[in-house]
């Protein structure tokens, strides 16, 4: 009874925002930031039998060399059906994402899910650097 879609027009921004704004990785994210993120990403949504959006994932990519997997979630009441794995696999298999040299993601709690889908820990983090602003959504926008 679940359906996946890559159609950006089907993404229910208010539902996505409601989840992300409460998540550990995007707490307090403003609606306009979610809207902009969806516009700039390749997104997949999972929809329940009634048409409600129950899951979401997106990839930030140049569609040539690199992809960053972000914002993967399934509503708690719909977990246990393999929906997150289906969304990530659908992104792995997407025609625009074939032949990429590197995929990256960050997770605090889903290592098992990603490992089962072929992801591995970064063994040598030395080449990787970041600019990280963990409180950006709590600051007034200028």
N, CA and C atoms as an extended XYZ file, in Angstrom:
426
Properties=species:S:1:pos:R:3:atomname:S:1:resname:S:1:resid:I:1 pbc="F F F"
N         0.794       -1.222        0.000 N   UNK     1
C         0.000        0.000        0.000 CA  UNK     1
C         0.821        1.264        0.000 C   UNK     1
N         2.135        1.154       -0.015 N   UNK     2
C         2.982        2.350       -0.041 CA  UNK     2
C         3.472        2.605       -1.456 C   UNK     2
N         3.677        3.881       -1.764 N   UNK     3
C         4.105        4.284       -3.101 CA  UNK     3
C         5.263        5.268       -2.970 C   UNK     3
N         6.296        5.081       -3.789 N   UNK     4
C         7.424        6.014       -3.851 CA  UNK     4
C         7.252        6.946       -5.039 C   UNK     4
N         7.725        8.175       -4.884 N   UNK     5
C         7.664        9.137       -5.977 CA  UNK     5
C         8.872       10.054       -5.936 C   UNK     5
N         9.402       10.349       -7.118 N   UNK     6
C        10.463       11.343       -7.275 CA  UNK     6
C         9.898       12.698       -7.708 C   UNK     6
N         8.605       12.790       -7.891 N   UNK     7
C         7.975       14.010       -8.386 CA  UNK     7
C         8.003       15.086       -7.300 C   UNK     7
N         8.810       16.117       -7.509 N   UNK     8
C         8.947       17.193       -6.523 CA  UNK     8
C         7.605       17.840       -6.218 C   UNK     8
N         6.713       17.897       -7.195 N   UNK     9
C         5.398       18.510       -6.983 CA  UNK     9
C         4.552       17.727       -5.983 C   UNK     9
N         4.848       16.451       -5.789 N   UNK    10
C         4.097       15.637       -4.828 CA  UNK    10
C         4.604       15.771       -3.395 C   UNK    10
N         5.808       16.299       -3.225 N   UNK    11
C         6.367       16.393       -1.882 CA  UNK    11
C         5.521       17.343       -1.038 C   UNK    11
N         5.102       16.868        0.108 N   UNK    12
C         4.246       17.634        1.013 CA  UNK    12
C         5.150       18.394        1.987 C   UNK    12
N         5.501       19.610        1.568 N   UNK    13
C         6.502       20.408        2.282 CA  UNK    13
C         6.133       20.603        3.745 C   UNK    13
N         4.877       20.835        4.048 N   UNK    14
C         4.487       21.026        5.448 CA  UNK    14
C         4.729       19.770        6.273 C   UNK    14
N         4.473       18.603        5.703 N   UNK    15
C         4.713       17.340        6.411 CA  UNK    15
C         6.207       17.110        6.591 C   UNK    15
N         6.984       17.378        5.562 N   UNK    16
C         8.438       17.222        5.650 CA  UNK    16
C         8.986       18.161        6.713 C   UNK    16
N         8.545       19.406        6.667 N   UNK    17
C         9.005       20.391        7.645 CA  UNK    17
C         8.620       19.979        9.063 C   UNK    17
N         7.409       19.499        9.249 N   UNK    18
C         6.964       19.100       10.592 CA  UNK    18
C         7.879       18.035       11.174 C   UNK    18
N         8.299       17.076       10.355 N   UNK    19
C         9.198       16.043       10.861 CA  UNK    19
C        10.602       16.608       11.107 C   UNK    19
N        11.152       17.266       10.103 N   UNK    20
C        12.534       17.737       10.219 CA  UNK    20
C        12.721       18.716       11.365 C   UNK    20
N        11.752       19.584       11.597 N   UNK    21
C        11.868       20.593       12.656 CA  UNK    21
C        11.947       19.967       14.041 C   UNK    21
N        11.564       18.687       14.153 N   UNK    22
C        11.638       17.969       15.432 CA  UNK    22
C        12.778       16.950       15.452 C   UNK    22
N        13.489       16.799       14.344 N   UNK    23
C        14.539       15.777       14.241 CA  UNK    23
C        15.798       16.231       14.973 C   UNK    23
N        16.650       15.266       15.314 N   UNK    24
C        17.898       15.621       16.001 CA  UNK    24
C        18.866       16.343       15.082 C   UNK    24
N        18.742       16.162       13.780 N   UNK    25
C        19.714       16.759       12.860 CA  UNK    25
C        19.275       18.087       12.264 C   UNK    25
N        18.005       18.425       12.369 N   UNK    26
C        17.539       19.690       11.766 CA  UNK    26
C        16.543       20.404       12.676 C   UNK    26
N        16.683       20.205       13.968 N   UNK    27
C        15.743       20.799       14.920 CA  UNK    27
C        15.615       22.305       14.689 C   UNK    27
N        14.384       22.775       14.667 N   UNK    28
C        14.045       24.200       14.489 CA  UNK    28
C        14.280       24.714       13.067 C   UNK    28
N        14.481       23.839       12.099 N   UNK    29
C        14.718       24.310       10.737 CA  UNK    29
C        13.505       25.103       10.241 C   UNK    29
N        13.712       26.273        9.692 N   UNK    30
C        12.592       27.073        9.189 CA  UNK    30
C        11.970       26.451        7.925 C   UNK    30
N        10.690       26.670        7.755 N   UNK    31
C         9.965       26.161        6.592 CA  UNK    31
C        10.611       26.606        5.294 C   UNK    31
N        11.033       27.859        5.200 N   UNK    32
C        11.611       28.345        3.945 CA  UNK    32
C        12.931       27.647        3.614 C   UNK    32
N        13.656       27.192        4.597 N   UNK    33
C        14.895       26.442        4.351 CA  UNK    33
C        14.555       25.054        3.800 C   UNK    33
N        13.526       24.413        4.352 N   UNK    34
C        13.089       23.112        3.843 CA  UNK    34
C        12.632       23.254        2.397 C   UNK    34
N        11.862       24.289        2.102 N   UNK    35
C        11.406       24.524        0.724 CA  UNK    35
C        12.597       24.667       -0.226 C   UNK    35
N        13.584       25.434        0.171 N   UNK    36
C        14.762       25.651       -0.666 CA  UNK    36
C        15.569       24.363       -0.823 C   UNK    36
N        15.699       23.591        0.252 N   UNK    37
C        16.434       22.323        0.194 CA  UNK    37
C        15.763       21.343       -0.771 C   UNK    37
N        14.448       21.264       -0.720 N   UNK    38
C        13.717       20.363       -1.621 CA  UNK    38
C        13.896       20.808       -3.070 C   UNK    38
N        13.812       22.105       -3.308 N   UNK    39
C        13.998       22.622       -4.683 CA  UNK    39
C        15.376       22.294       -5.230 C   UNK    39
N        16.401       22.292       -4.375 N   UNK    40
C        17.762       22.098       -4.836 CA  UNK    40
C        18.264       20.668       -4.768 C   UNK    40
N        17.374       19.721       -4.503 N   UNK    41
C        17.795       18.330       -4.315 CA  UNK    41
C        16.989       17.381       -5.180 C   UNK    41
N        17.522       16.194       -5.355 N   UNK    42
C        16.773       15.085       -5.941 CA  UNK    42
C        16.093       14.388       -4.766 C   UNK    42
N        14.782       14.395       -4.752 N   UNK    43
C        14.011       13.918       -3.600 CA  UNK    43
C        13.192       12.688       -3.957 C   UNK    43
N        12.971       11.854       -2.950 N   UNK    44
C        12.040       10.739       -3.069 CA  UNK    44
C        11.148       10.778       -1.833 C   UNK    44
N         9.878       10.572       -2.056 N   UNK    45
C         8.926       10.520       -0.960 CA  UNK    45
C         8.208        9.184       -0.946 C   UNK    45
N         7.800        8.781        0.236 N   UNK    46
C         6.968        7.591        0.390 CA  UNK    46
C         5.591        8.058        0.844 C   UNK    46
N         4.565        7.518        0.180 N   UNK    47
C         3.193        7.935        0.439 CA  UNK    47
C         2.370        6.727        0.850 C   UNK    47
N         1.555        6.940        1.890 N   UNK    48
C         0.705        5.874        2.403 CA  UNK    48
C        -0.528        5.683        1.544 C   UNK    48
N        -1.345        4.699        1.903 N   UNK    49
C        -2.545        4.378        1.125 CA  UNK    49
C        -3.506        5.556        0.959 C   UNK    49
N        -3.532        6.453        1.937 N   UNK    50
C        -4.414        7.622        1.846 CA  UNK    50
C        -3.783        8.807        1.160 C   UNK    50
N        -2.565        8.652        0.656 N   UNK    51
C        -1.883        9.738       -0.047 CA  UNK    51
C        -1.023       10.603        0.853 C   UNK    51
N        -1.000       10.324        2.158 N   UNK    52
C        -0.204       11.131        3.078 CA  UNK    52
C         1.272       10.771        2.952 C   UNK    52
N         2.118       11.776        3.068 N   UNK    53
C         3.553       11.521        2.993 CA  UNK    53
C         4.027       10.962        4.322 C   UNK    53
N         4.633        9.766        4.272 N   UNK    54
C         5.077        9.089        5.499 CA  UNK    54
C         6.592        8.921        5.538 C   UNK    54
N         7.271        9.264        4.459 N   UNK    55
C         8.723        9.156        4.424 CA  UNK    55
C         9.316       10.093        3.394 C   UNK    55
N        10.604       10.332        3.546 N   UNK    56
C        11.276       11.297        2.673 CA  UNK    56
C        12.773       11.029        2.706 C   UNK    56
N        13.437       11.299        1.617 N   UNK    57
C        14.896       11.298        1.545 CA  UNK    57
C        15.288       12.200        0.386 C   UNK    57
N        16.478       12.779        0.490 N   UNK    58
C        16.942       13.627       -0.604 CA  UNK    58
C        18.430       13.466       -0.791 C   UNK    58
N        18.872       13.771       -2.002 N   UNK    59
C        20.280       13.740       -2.355 CA  UNK    59
C        20.657       15.107       -2.904 C   UNK    59
N        21.735       15.654       -2.360 N   UNK    60
C        22.344       16.867       -2.894 CA  UNK    60
C        23.471       16.380       -3.800 C   UNK    60
N        23.424       16.749       -5.075 N   UNK    61
C        24.354       16.149       -6.028 CA  UNK    61
C        24.620       17.042       -7.224 C   UNK    61
N        25.766       16.812       -7.852 N   UNK    62
C        26.058       17.437       -9.141 CA  UNK    62
C        25.668       16.515      -10.287 C   UNK    62
N        25.182       15.315       -9.948 N   UNK    63
C        24.740       14.286      -10.904 CA  UNK    63
C        25.868       13.812      -11.825 C   UNK    63
N        27.118       14.041      -11.398 N   UNK    64
C        28.256       13.617      -12.208 CA  UNK    64
C        29.317       12.888      -11.375 C   UNK    64
N        29.637       13.431      -10.192 N   UNK    65
C        30.734       12.872       -9.410 CA  UNK    65
C        30.417       12.613       -7.948 C   UNK    65
N        29.446       13.332       -7.376 N   UNK    66
C        29.281       13.310       -5.925 CA  UNK    66
C        27.809       13.409       -5.542 C   UNK    66
N        27.466       12.733       -4.431 N   UNK    67
C        26.114       12.824       -3.876 CA  UNK    67
C        26.191       12.799       -2.357 C   UNK    67
N        25.385       13.621       -1.723 N   UNK    68
C        25.259       13.631       -0.269 CA  UNK    68
C        23.819       13.261        0.074 C   UNK    68
N        23.641       12.150        0.768 N   UNK    69
C        22.328       11.673        1.171 CA  UNK    69
C        21.923       12.379        2.455 C   UNK    69
N        20.717       12.923        2.485 N   UNK    70
C        20.289       13.716        3.642 CA  UNK    70
C        18.808       13.511        3.941 C   UNK    70
N        18.447       13.822        5.175 N   UNK    71
C        17.049       13.931        5.610 CA  UNK    71
C        16.222       12.675        5.387 C   UNK    71
N        16.824       11.513        5.561 N   UNK    72
C        16.090       10.255        5.398 CA  UNK    72
C        15.257       10.023        6.651 C   UNK    72
N        13.941        9.875        6.464 N   UNK    73
C        13.088        9.548        7.605 CA  UNK    73
C        11.842        8.804        7.156 C   UNK    73
N        11.271        8.074        8.093 N   UNK    74
C         9.962        7.439        7.966 CA  UNK    74
C         9.229        7.731        9.268 C   UNK    74
N         7.988        8.161        9.165 N   UNK    75
C         7.206        8.412       10.376 CA  UNK    75
C         7.162        7.154       11.237 C   UNK    75
N         7.230        7.346       12.540 N   UNK    76
C         7.313        6.217       13.473 CA  UNK    76
C         6.200        5.197       13.266 C   UNK    76
N         5.002        5.664       13.001 N   UNK    77
C         3.862        4.751       12.842 CA  UNK    77
C         3.936        3.916       11.558 C   UNK    77
N         4.900        4.203       10.687 N   UNK    78
C         5.046        3.462        9.429 CA  UNK    78
C         6.380        2.731        9.334 C   UNK    78
N         7.133        2.722       10.416 N   UNK    79
C         8.423        2.039       10.422 CA  UNK    79
C         8.230        0.533       10.491 C   UNK    79
N         9.267       -0.190       10.095 N   UNK    80
C         9.220       -1.645       10.142 CA  UNK    80
C         8.753       -2.288        8.852 C   UNK    80
N         8.578       -1.491        7.809 N   UNK    81
C         8.138       -2.007        6.510 CA  UNK    81
C         9.238       -1.901        5.453 C   UNK    81
N        10.438       -1.523        5.863 N   UNK    82
C        11.547       -1.402        4.914 CA  UNK    82
C        11.473       -0.162        4.040 C   UNK    82
N        10.711        0.838        4.459 N   UNK    83
C        10.501        2.014        3.605 CA  UNK    83
C        11.757        2.864        3.441 C   UNK    83
N        12.522        3.036        4.509 N   UNK    84
C        13.758        3.814        4.392 CA  UNK    84
C        14.709        3.123        3.418 C   UNK    84
N        14.843        1.816        3.545 N   UNK    85
C        15.710        1.064        2.629 CA  UNK    85
C        15.209        1.177        1.194 C   UNK    85
N        13.905        1.145        0.998 N   UNK    86
C        13.355        1.283       -0.357 CA  UNK    86
C        13.681        2.650       -0.944 C   UNK    86
N        13.560        3.715       -0.129 N   UNK    87
C        13.863        5.053       -0.636 CA  UNK    87
C        15.345        5.191       -0.977 C   UNK    87
N        16.213        4.717       -0.093 N   UNK    88
C        17.648        4.838       -0.349 CA  UNK    88
C        18.037        4.007       -1.567 C   UNK    88
N        17.496        2.810       -1.685 N   UNK    89
C        17.783        1.969       -2.854 CA  UNK    89
C        17.280        2.636       -4.133 C   UNK    89
N        16.110        3.254       -4.072 N   UNK    90
C        15.585        3.959       -5.246 CA  UNK    90
C        16.518        5.096       -5.660 C   UNK    90
N        17.093        5.783       -4.676 N   UNK    91
C        18.063        6.833       -4.995 CA  UNK    91
C        19.343        6.227       -5.563 C   UNK    91
N        19.838        5.149       -4.960 N   UNK    92
C        21.024        4.469       -5.503 CA  UNK    92
C        20.818        4.099       -6.968 C   UNK    92
N        19.616        3.642       -7.301 N   UNK    93
C        19.308        3.137       -8.637 CA  UNK    93
C        18.880        4.220       -9.628 C   UNK    93
N        18.679        5.442       -9.163 N   UNK    94
C        18.188        6.515      -10.032 CA  UNK    94
C        19.156        6.740      -11.197 C   UNK    94
N        18.619        6.886      -12.391 N   UNK    95
C        19.435        7.035      -13.603 CA  UNK    95
C        20.410        8.209      -13.521 C   UNK    95
N        20.012        9.303      -12.872 N   UNK    96
C        20.881       10.480      -12.778 CA  UNK    96
C        22.042       10.295      -11.814 C   UNK    96
N        22.040        9.210      -11.045 N   UNK    97
C        23.049        9.038      -10.007 CA  UNK    97
C        23.975        7.852      -10.266 C   UNK    97
N        24.020        7.395      -11.490 N   UNK    98
C        24.893        6.281      -11.835 CA  UNK    98
C        26.298        6.796      -12.164 C   UNK    98
N        27.298        6.029      -11.761 N   UNK    99
C        28.680        6.365      -12.086 CA  UNK    99
C        29.309        7.422      -11.204 C   UNK    99
N        28.667        7.779      -10.091 N   UNK   100
C        29.248        8.762       -9.183 CA  UNK   100
C        30.477        8.174       -8.499 C   UNK   100
N        31.453        8.997       -8.237 N   UNK   101
C        32.671        8.535       -7.568 CA  UNK   101
C        32.466        8.372       -6.075 C   UNK   101
N        31.680        9.243       -5.453 N   UNK   102
C        31.528        9.188       -3.999 CA  UNK   102
C        30.123        9.605       -3.583 C   UNK   102
N        29.595        8.866       -2.621 N   UNK   103
C        28.377        9.210       -1.896 CA  UNK   103
C        28.781        9.414       -0.438 C   UNK   103
N        28.158       10.359        0.235 N   UNK   104
C        28.432       10.601        1.654 CA  UNK   104
C        27.102       10.759        2.394 C   UNK   104
N        27.158       10.541        3.688 N   UNK   105
C        26.033       10.838        4.568 CA  UNK   105
C        26.569       10.983        5.970 C   UNK   105
N        25.742       11.523        6.835 N   UNK   106
C        26.044       11.593        8.268 CA  UNK   106
C        24.830       11.045        9.006 C   UNK   106
N        25.080       10.166        9.984 N   UNK   107
C        23.992        9.612       10.785 CA  UNK   107
C        24.483        9.348       12.197 C   UNK   107
N        23.594        9.491       13.131 N   UNK   108
C        23.910        9.158       14.524 CA  UNK   108
C        23.300        7.846       14.946 C   UNK   108
N        22.325        7.348       14.170 N   UNK   109
C        21.565        6.202       14.683 CA  UNK   109
C        21.140        5.171       13.648 C   UNK   109
N        21.585        5.275       12.416 N   UNK   110
C        21.089        4.347       11.393 CA  UNK   110
C        22.217        3.630       10.657 C   UNK   110
N        23.331        3.405       11.320 N   UNK   111
C        24.470        2.755       10.677 CA  UNK   111
C        24.108        1.376       10.121 C   UNK   111
N        23.304        0.613       10.855 N   UNK   112
C        22.915       -0.714       10.403 CA  UNK   112
C        22.135       -0.683        9.104 C   UNK   112
N        21.203        0.259        8.992 N   UNK   113
C        20.425        0.406        7.758 CA  UNK   113
C        21.348        0.645        6.575 C   UNK   113
N        22.249        1.605        6.713 N   UNK   114
C        23.113        1.965        5.591 CA  UNK   114
C        24.136        0.876        5.290 C   UNK   114
N        24.672        0.231        6.321 N   UNK   115
C        25.622       -0.867        6.101 CA  UNK   115
C        24.973       -1.978        5.285 C   UNK   115
N        23.713       -2.279        5.556 N   UNK   116
C        22.996       -3.321        4.812 CA  UNK   116
C        22.807       -2.939        3.343 C   UNK   116
N        22.928       -1.652        3.040 N   UNK   117
C        22.756       -1.165        1.666 CA  UNK   117
C        24.094       -0.872        0.985 C   UNK   117
N        25.199       -1.335        1.603 N   UNK   118
C        26.501       -1.204        0.970 CA  UNK   118
C        27.345       -0.025        1.408 C   UNK   118
N        26.878        0.757        2.355 N   UNK   119
C        27.649        1.887        2.859 CA  UNK   119
C        28.683        1.393        3.860 C   UNK   119
N        29.812        2.083        3.931 N   UNK   120
C        30.851        1.754        4.905 CA  UNK   120
C        31.275        3.022        5.636 C   UNK   120
N        31.859        2.824        6.812 N   UNK   121
C        32.378        3.964        7.575 CA  UNK   121
C        33.565        4.566        6.818 C   UNK   121
N        33.771        5.849        6.978 N   UNK   122
C        34.944        6.508        6.405 CA  UNK   122
C        36.143        6.047        7.229 C   UNK   122
N        37.021        5.275        6.617 N   UNK   123
C        38.160        4.725        7.347 CA  UNK   123
C        39.233        5.769        7.605 C   UNK   123
N        39.468        6.614        6.644 N   UNK   124
C        40.472        7.659        6.809 CA  UNK   124
C        39.773        9.000        6.667 C   UNK   124
N        39.447        9.591        7.791 N   UNK   125
C        38.734       10.867        7.743 CA  UNK   125
C        39.677       12.042        7.534 C   UNK   125
N        40.976       11.794        7.507 N   UNK   126
C        41.958       12.869        7.392 CA  UNK   126
C        41.725       13.785        6.189 C   UNK   126
N        41.364       13.275        5.001 N   UNK   127
C        41.166       14.187        3.871 CA  UNK   127
C        39.904       15.046        3.975 C   UNK   127
N        38.987       14.684        4.865 N   UNK   128
C        37.698       15.366        4.939 CA  UNK   128
C        37.733       16.507        5.944 C   UNK   128
N        37.148       17.605        5.540 N   UNK   129
C        37.031       18.768        6.417 CA  UNK   129
C        35.590       19.252        6.360 C   UNK   129
N        35.238       20.117        7.270 N   UNK   130
C        33.877       20.636        7.284 CA  UNK   130
C        33.841       22.047        7.848 C   UNK   130
N        32.787       22.745        7.523 N   UNK   131
C        32.366       23.962        8.215 CA  UNK   131
C        31.029       23.587        8.812 C   UNK   131
N        30.893       23.665       10.110 N   UNK   132
C        29.705       23.165       10.787 CA  UNK   132
C        29.132       24.252       11.685 C   UNK   132
N        27.850       24.509       11.522 N   UNK   133
C        27.162       25.544       12.284 CA  UNK   133
C        25.932       24.916       12.939 C   UNK   133
N        26.106       24.163       14.030 N   UNK   134
C        25.012       23.373       14.594 CA  UNK   134
C        23.836       24.192       15.118 C   UNK   134
N        24.031       25.448       15.422 N   UNK   135
C        22.937       26.262       15.964 CA  UNK   135
C        22.338       27.227       14.952 C   UNK   135
N        22.610       27.017       13.677 N   UNK   136
C        22.177       27.969       12.654 CA  UNK   136
C        20.664       28.176       12.635 C   UNK   136
N        19.876       27.164       12.944 N   UNK   137
C        18.420       27.316       12.893 CA  UNK   137
C        17.865       27.995       14.132 C   UNK   137
N        18.660       28.199       15.134 N   UNK   138
C        18.237       28.890       16.345 CA  UNK   138
C        18.591       30.374       16.289 C   UNK   138
N        19.380       30.782       15.306 N   UNK   139
C        19.836       32.159       15.201 CA  UNK   139
C        18.857       32.975       14.360 C   UNK   139
N        18.690       34.251       14.671 N   UNK   140
C        17.857       35.095       13.797 CA  UNK   140
C        18.486       35.191       12.413 C   UNK   140
N        17.654       35.108       11.383 N   UNK   141
C        18.160       35.194        9.992 CA  UNK   141
C        18.390       36.639        9.628 C   UNK   141
N        19.462       36.857        8.871 N   UNK   142
C        19.775       38.233        8.443 CA  UNK   142
C        19.597       38.377        6.969 C   UNK   142
